[in-house]
GROMACS .gro file of C-alpha atoms in nm:
model
  222
    1VAL     CA    1  -8.663   1.381   7.352
    2GLY     CA    2  -8.986   1.182   7.368
    3SER     CA    3  -8.982   1.181   7.750
    4ARG     CA    4  -8.962   1.560   7.762
    5SER     CA    5  -9.336   1.602   7.709
    6ALA     CA    6  -9.405   1.401   8.028
    7GLU     CA    7  -9.207   1.640   8.251
    8GLN     CA    8  -9.317   1.959   8.421
    9HIS     CA    9  -9.165   2.269   8.261
   10PHE     CA   10  -9.151   2.638   8.339
   11ILE     CA   11  -9.107   2.811   8.006
   12VAL     CA   12  -8.946   3.151   7.956
   13HIS     CA   13  -8.887   3.320   7.621
   14LEU     CA   14  -8.590   3.554   7.634
   15PHE     CA   15  -8.465   3.843   7.422
   16VAL     CA   16  -8.086   3.875   7.437
   17THR     CA   17  -7.901   4.190   7.338
   18ALA     CA   18  -7.571   4.357   7.424
   19ILE     CA   19  -7.461   4.716   7.461
   20ALA     CA   20  -7.247   4.821   7.165
   21GLU     CA   21  -7.023   5.122   7.100
   22GLY     CA   22  -7.278   5.356   6.941
   23ASP     CA   23  -7.413   5.650   7.139
   24LEU     CA   24  -7.762   5.614   7.280
   25THR     CA   25  -7.971   5.900   7.142
   26GLN     CA   26  -8.328   5.991   7.234
   27SER     CA   27  -8.428   6.105   6.886
   28SER     CA   28  -8.804   6.063   6.849
   29LEU     CA   29  -8.841   5.818   7.136
   30ALA     CA   30  -9.107   5.884   7.394
   31GLN     CA   31  -8.970   6.003   7.727
   32LYS     CA   32  -9.094   5.689   7.905
   33THR     CA   33  -8.911   5.465   7.657
   34TRP     CA   34  -8.598   5.678   7.690
   35GLU     CA   35  -8.602   5.637   8.069
   36VAL     CA   36  -8.632   5.259   8.030
   37LEU     CA   37  -8.334   5.253   7.791
   38LYS     CA   38  -8.119   5.449   8.034
   39GLN     CA   39  -8.199   5.186   8.297
   40VAL     CA   40  -8.108   4.911   8.050
   41VAL     CA   41  -7.766   5.065   7.993
   42THR     CA   42  -7.682   5.141   8.356
   43LYS     CA   43  -7.842   4.870   8.569
   44VAL     CA   44  -7.771   4.500   8.534
   45SER     CA   45  -7.672   4.192   8.730
   46LYS     CA   46  -7.297   4.133   8.744
   47GLU     CA   47  -7.320   3.804   8.557
   48GLN     CA   48  -7.454   3.976   8.245
   49ASN     CA   49  -7.143   4.196   8.228
   50THR     CA   50  -6.930   3.913   8.097
   51THR     CA   51  -6.644   3.824   7.865
   52VAL     CA   52  -6.648   3.626   7.542
   53CYS     CA   53  -6.376   3.462   7.336
   54VAL     CA   54  -6.366   3.595   6.980
   55GLY     CA   55  -6.093   3.507   6.734
   56GLY     CA   56  -5.861   3.382   7.007
   57ALA     CA   57  -5.894   3.702   7.212
   58THR     CA   58  -6.113   3.785   7.508
   59MET     CA   59  -6.344   4.086   7.495
   60GLU     CA   60  -6.584   4.234   7.744
   61LEU     CA   61  -6.952   4.210   7.654
   62LYS     CA   62  -7.231   4.390   7.838
   63MET     CA   63  -7.507   4.143   7.772
   64ARG     CA   64  -7.868   4.221   7.857
   65VAL     CA   65  -8.127   3.944   7.891
   66PHE     CA   66  -8.498   4.024   7.915
   67VAL     CA   67  -8.822   3.833   7.899
   68CYS     CA   68  -8.969   3.875   7.550
   69ASN     CA   69  -9.237   4.144   7.537
   70SER     CA   70  -9.116   4.297   7.863
   71VAL     CA   71  -9.095   4.674   7.889
   72GLU     CA   72  -8.718   4.657   7.846
   73ALA     CA   73  -8.725   4.423   7.546
   74ARG     CA   74  -8.983   4.639   7.372
   75ALA     CA   75  -8.782   4.955   7.442
   76VAL     CA   76  -8.465   4.810   7.289
   77GLY     CA   77  -8.659   4.679   6.991
   78GLU     CA   78  -8.820   5.017   6.934
   79TYR     CA   79  -8.484   5.191   6.955
   80ILE     CA   80  -8.329   4.956   6.699
   81THR     CA   81  -8.626   5.001   6.464
   82LEU     CA   82  -8.601   5.380   6.482
   83ASN     CA   83  -8.222   5.381   6.451
   84GLY     CA   84  -8.170   5.102   6.199
   85GLU     CA   85  -7.897   5.291   6.013
   86GLN     CA   86  -7.694   5.383   6.323
   87MET     CA   87  -7.330   5.280   6.286
   88PRO     CA   88  -7.190   5.179   6.521
   89SER     CA   89  -7.518   5.079   6.677
   90ALA     CA   90  -7.601   5.134   7.044
   91PHE     CA   91  -7.715   4.772   7.080
   92VAL     CA   92  -7.659   4.444   6.900
   93VAL     CA   93  -7.921   4.168   6.902
   94LEU     CA   94  -7.790   3.821   6.990
   95ALA     CA   95  -8.118   3.626   7.012
   96ARG     CA   96  -8.466   3.745   6.924
   97GLN     CA   97  -8.642   3.467   7.116
   98LEU     CA   98  -8.440   3.214   7.310
   99SER     CA   99  -8.690   2.968   7.455
  100MET     CA  100  -8.586   2.812   7.786
  101ALA     CA  101  -8.767   2.509   7.931
  102ILE     CA  102  -8.683   2.457   8.297
  103SER     CA  103  -8.764   2.108   8.422
  104TYR     CA  104  -8.891   2.096   8.778
  105ALA     CA  105  -9.058   1.863   9.027
  106SER     CA  106  -9.402   1.989   9.126
  107SER     CA  107  -9.354   1.826   9.465
  108SER     CA  108  -9.073   2.070   9.550
  109LEU     CA  109  -9.146   2.379   9.338
  110ASP     CA  110  -9.469   2.568   9.275
  111PRO     CA  111  -9.420   2.823   8.993
  112SER     CA  112  -9.764   2.971   9.062
  113GLN     CA  113  -9.598   3.140   9.360
  114ALA     CA  114  -9.451   3.473   9.246
  115ALA     CA  115  -9.123   3.426   9.435
  116VAL     CA  116  -9.067   3.083   9.280
  117ALA     CA  117  -9.148   3.208   8.931
  118ASP     CA  118  -8.905   3.497   8.978
  119ARG     CA  119  -8.629   3.258   9.086
  120LEU     CA  120  -8.689   3.039   8.781
  121ARG     CA  121  -8.677   3.339   8.549
  122LYS     CA  122  -8.344   3.439   8.703
  123GLN     CA  123  -8.214   3.085   8.651
  124ALA     CA  124  -8.326   3.102   8.287
  125LYS     CA  125  -8.138   3.429   8.237
  126THR     CA  126  -7.826   3.287   8.400
  127ARG     CA  127  -7.836   2.984   8.172
  128ALA     CA  128  -7.901   3.204   7.870
  129VAL     CA  129  -7.584   3.405   7.937
  130LYS     CA  130  -7.383   3.081   7.942
  131GLU     CA  131  -7.543   2.949   7.622
  132VAL     CA  132  -7.499   3.275   7.432
  133ARG     CA  133  -7.135   3.311   7.542
  134GLU     CA  134  -7.061   2.962   7.409
  135ALA     CA  135  -7.258   3.027   7.090
  136ILE     CA  136  -7.053   3.342   7.029
  137ARG     CA  137  -6.732   3.148   7.082
  138ASP     CA  138  -6.841   2.884   6.832
  139ALA     CA  139  -6.969   3.138   6.577
  140ALA     CA  140  -6.640   3.327   6.596
  141GLY     CA  141  -6.442   3.025   6.487
  142GLY     CA  142  -6.512   2.743   6.725
  143VAL     CA  143  -6.661   2.403   6.645
  144GLY     CA  144  -6.896   2.430   6.349
  145GLY     CA  145  -6.874   2.808   6.328
  146SER     CA  146  -6.820   3.010   6.014
  147GLY     CA  147  -6.566   3.244   6.171
  148ARG     CA  148  -6.755   3.543   6.030
  149LEU     CA  149  -6.851   3.677   6.373
  150THR     CA  150  -6.593   3.934   6.484
  151ALA     CA  151  -6.536   4.159   6.782
  152SER     CA  152  -6.612   4.455   6.558
  153LEU     CA  153  -6.958   4.320   6.476
  154LEU     CA  154  -7.028   4.256   6.845
  155ARG     CA  155  -6.937   4.619   6.912
  156GLY     CA  156  -7.201   4.735   6.666
  157HIS     CA  157  -6.984   4.828   6.368
  158GLY     CA  158  -7.198   4.622   6.130
  159GLY     CA  159  -7.529   4.745   6.268
  160ALA     CA  160  -7.762   4.615   6.538
  161LEU     CA  161  -7.855   4.292   6.359
  162ALA     CA  162  -7.515   4.196   6.215
  163PRO     CA  163  -7.426   3.924   6.472
  164LEU     CA  164  -7.777   3.777   6.486
  165GLN     CA  165  -7.769   3.509   6.216
  166GLU     CA  166  -7.436   3.363   6.325
  167VAL     CA  167  -7.525   3.353   6.696
  168GLU     CA  168  -7.875   3.216   6.648
  169SER     CA  169  -7.739   2.946   6.417
  170MET     CA  170  -7.508   2.824   6.692
  171LEU     CA  171  -7.781   2.852   6.957
  172SER     CA  172  -8.013   2.638   6.745
  173ARG     CA  173  -7.770   2.348   6.775
  174ARG     CA  174  -7.816   2.361   7.153
  175THR     CA  175  -8.195   2.328   7.138
  176GLN     CA  176  -8.444   2.043   7.112
  177GLN     CA  177  -8.764   2.055   6.908
  178VAL     CA  178  -9.050   1.956   7.136
  179ASN     CA  179  -9.418   2.051   7.135
  180LEU     CA  180  -9.471   2.208   7.478
  181GLU     CA  181  -9.698   2.500   7.386
  182GLY     CA  182  -9.895   2.378   7.088
  183ASP     CA  183  -9.622   2.463   6.837
  184PRO     CA  184  -9.447   2.145   6.714
  185ASN     CA  185  -9.175   2.350   6.543
  186ARG     CA  186  -9.058   2.548   6.845
  187ARG     CA  187  -8.718   2.463   6.986
  188TYR     CA  188  -8.607   2.491   7.349
  189ILE     CA  189  -8.298   2.478   7.563
  190PHE     CA  190  -8.377   2.236   7.845
  191PHE     CA  191  -8.220   2.238   8.188
  192ASP     CA  192  -8.313   2.136   8.542
  193ALA     CA  193  -8.431   2.387   8.800
  194LYS     CA  194  -8.230   2.453   9.112
  195ASN     CA  195  -8.451   2.411   9.415
  196ARG     CA  196  -8.249   2.590   9.679
  197CYS     CA  197  -8.248   2.965   9.709
  198LYS     CA  198  -7.873   2.978   9.773
  199ASP     CA  199  -7.807   2.820   9.435
  200ASP     CA  200  -7.950   3.110   9.240
  201SER     CA  201  -7.942   3.411   9.470
  202VAL     CA  202  -7.728   3.623   9.239
  203PRO     CA  203  -7.749   3.991   9.338
  204SER     CA  204  -7.916   4.204   9.077
  205SER     CA  205  -7.963   4.576   9.044
  206LEU     CA  206  -8.234   4.532   8.782
  207PRO     CA  207  -8.576   4.658   8.886
  208ALA     CA  208  -8.847   4.403   8.953
  209PRO     CA  209  -9.017   4.279   8.635
  210ALA     CA  210  -9.309   4.491   8.525
  211PRO     CA  211  -9.651   4.318   8.521
  212ALA     CA  212  -9.631   4.287   8.141
  213ALA     CA  213  -9.296   4.111   8.171
  214ALA     CA  214  -9.426   3.871   8.432
  215ALA     CA  215  -9.727   3.788   8.221
  216ALA     CA  216  -9.506   3.715   7.921
  217ALA     CA  217  -9.322   3.439   8.107
  218ILE     CA  218  -9.524   3.124   8.046
  219THR     CA  219  -9.555   2.867   8.323
  220GLY     CA  220  -9.571   2.537   8.140
  221GLY     CA  221  -9.701   2.201   8.250
  222GLY     CA  222  -9.593   1.867   8.115
   0.00000   0.00000   0.00000
């Protein structure tokens, strides 16, 4: 872990949610927020529509991964706040802030270039899907899990926040505590960047990140 601080890192903080079985209702939401939520539900990269193993059975899970403080993350958070009693919920939260630290060589990658930064964010989201899938498997009865996470909870029948504690507990075991941003208590999932475009050119129907989302992704140096 000590050598981590000497590496170059591109840091992305991600908000991970999934579409549950509750109906999406506009209620008192502003029209702009409502339009964003409809995009969240209908448009996504194929890899985020995934499957997870829960209690020995496989279930489909429509995961959604956004940069923290992005337009989409804020819209989902606002919806959950306004509809906290909805049962089943329209969304379930799987990770409030999953911090990803992507190690890269400055000689081959320059994250100050918008295209490179976008590729690294996509790689972070791809890795996050993998980590959350495995955390769900463990929380539902795998190694070290409590077995309290069920398919019903993932479908929103315990409310939007019901799966959160179990999933985040399993995710924490996959992180390392390193001071990269001035916070010695923050934990990260580390992985190496892929340099070639063909390695991470996964088609996506998501719209390009809004300026606020791009600004929220922190480009870190070693």
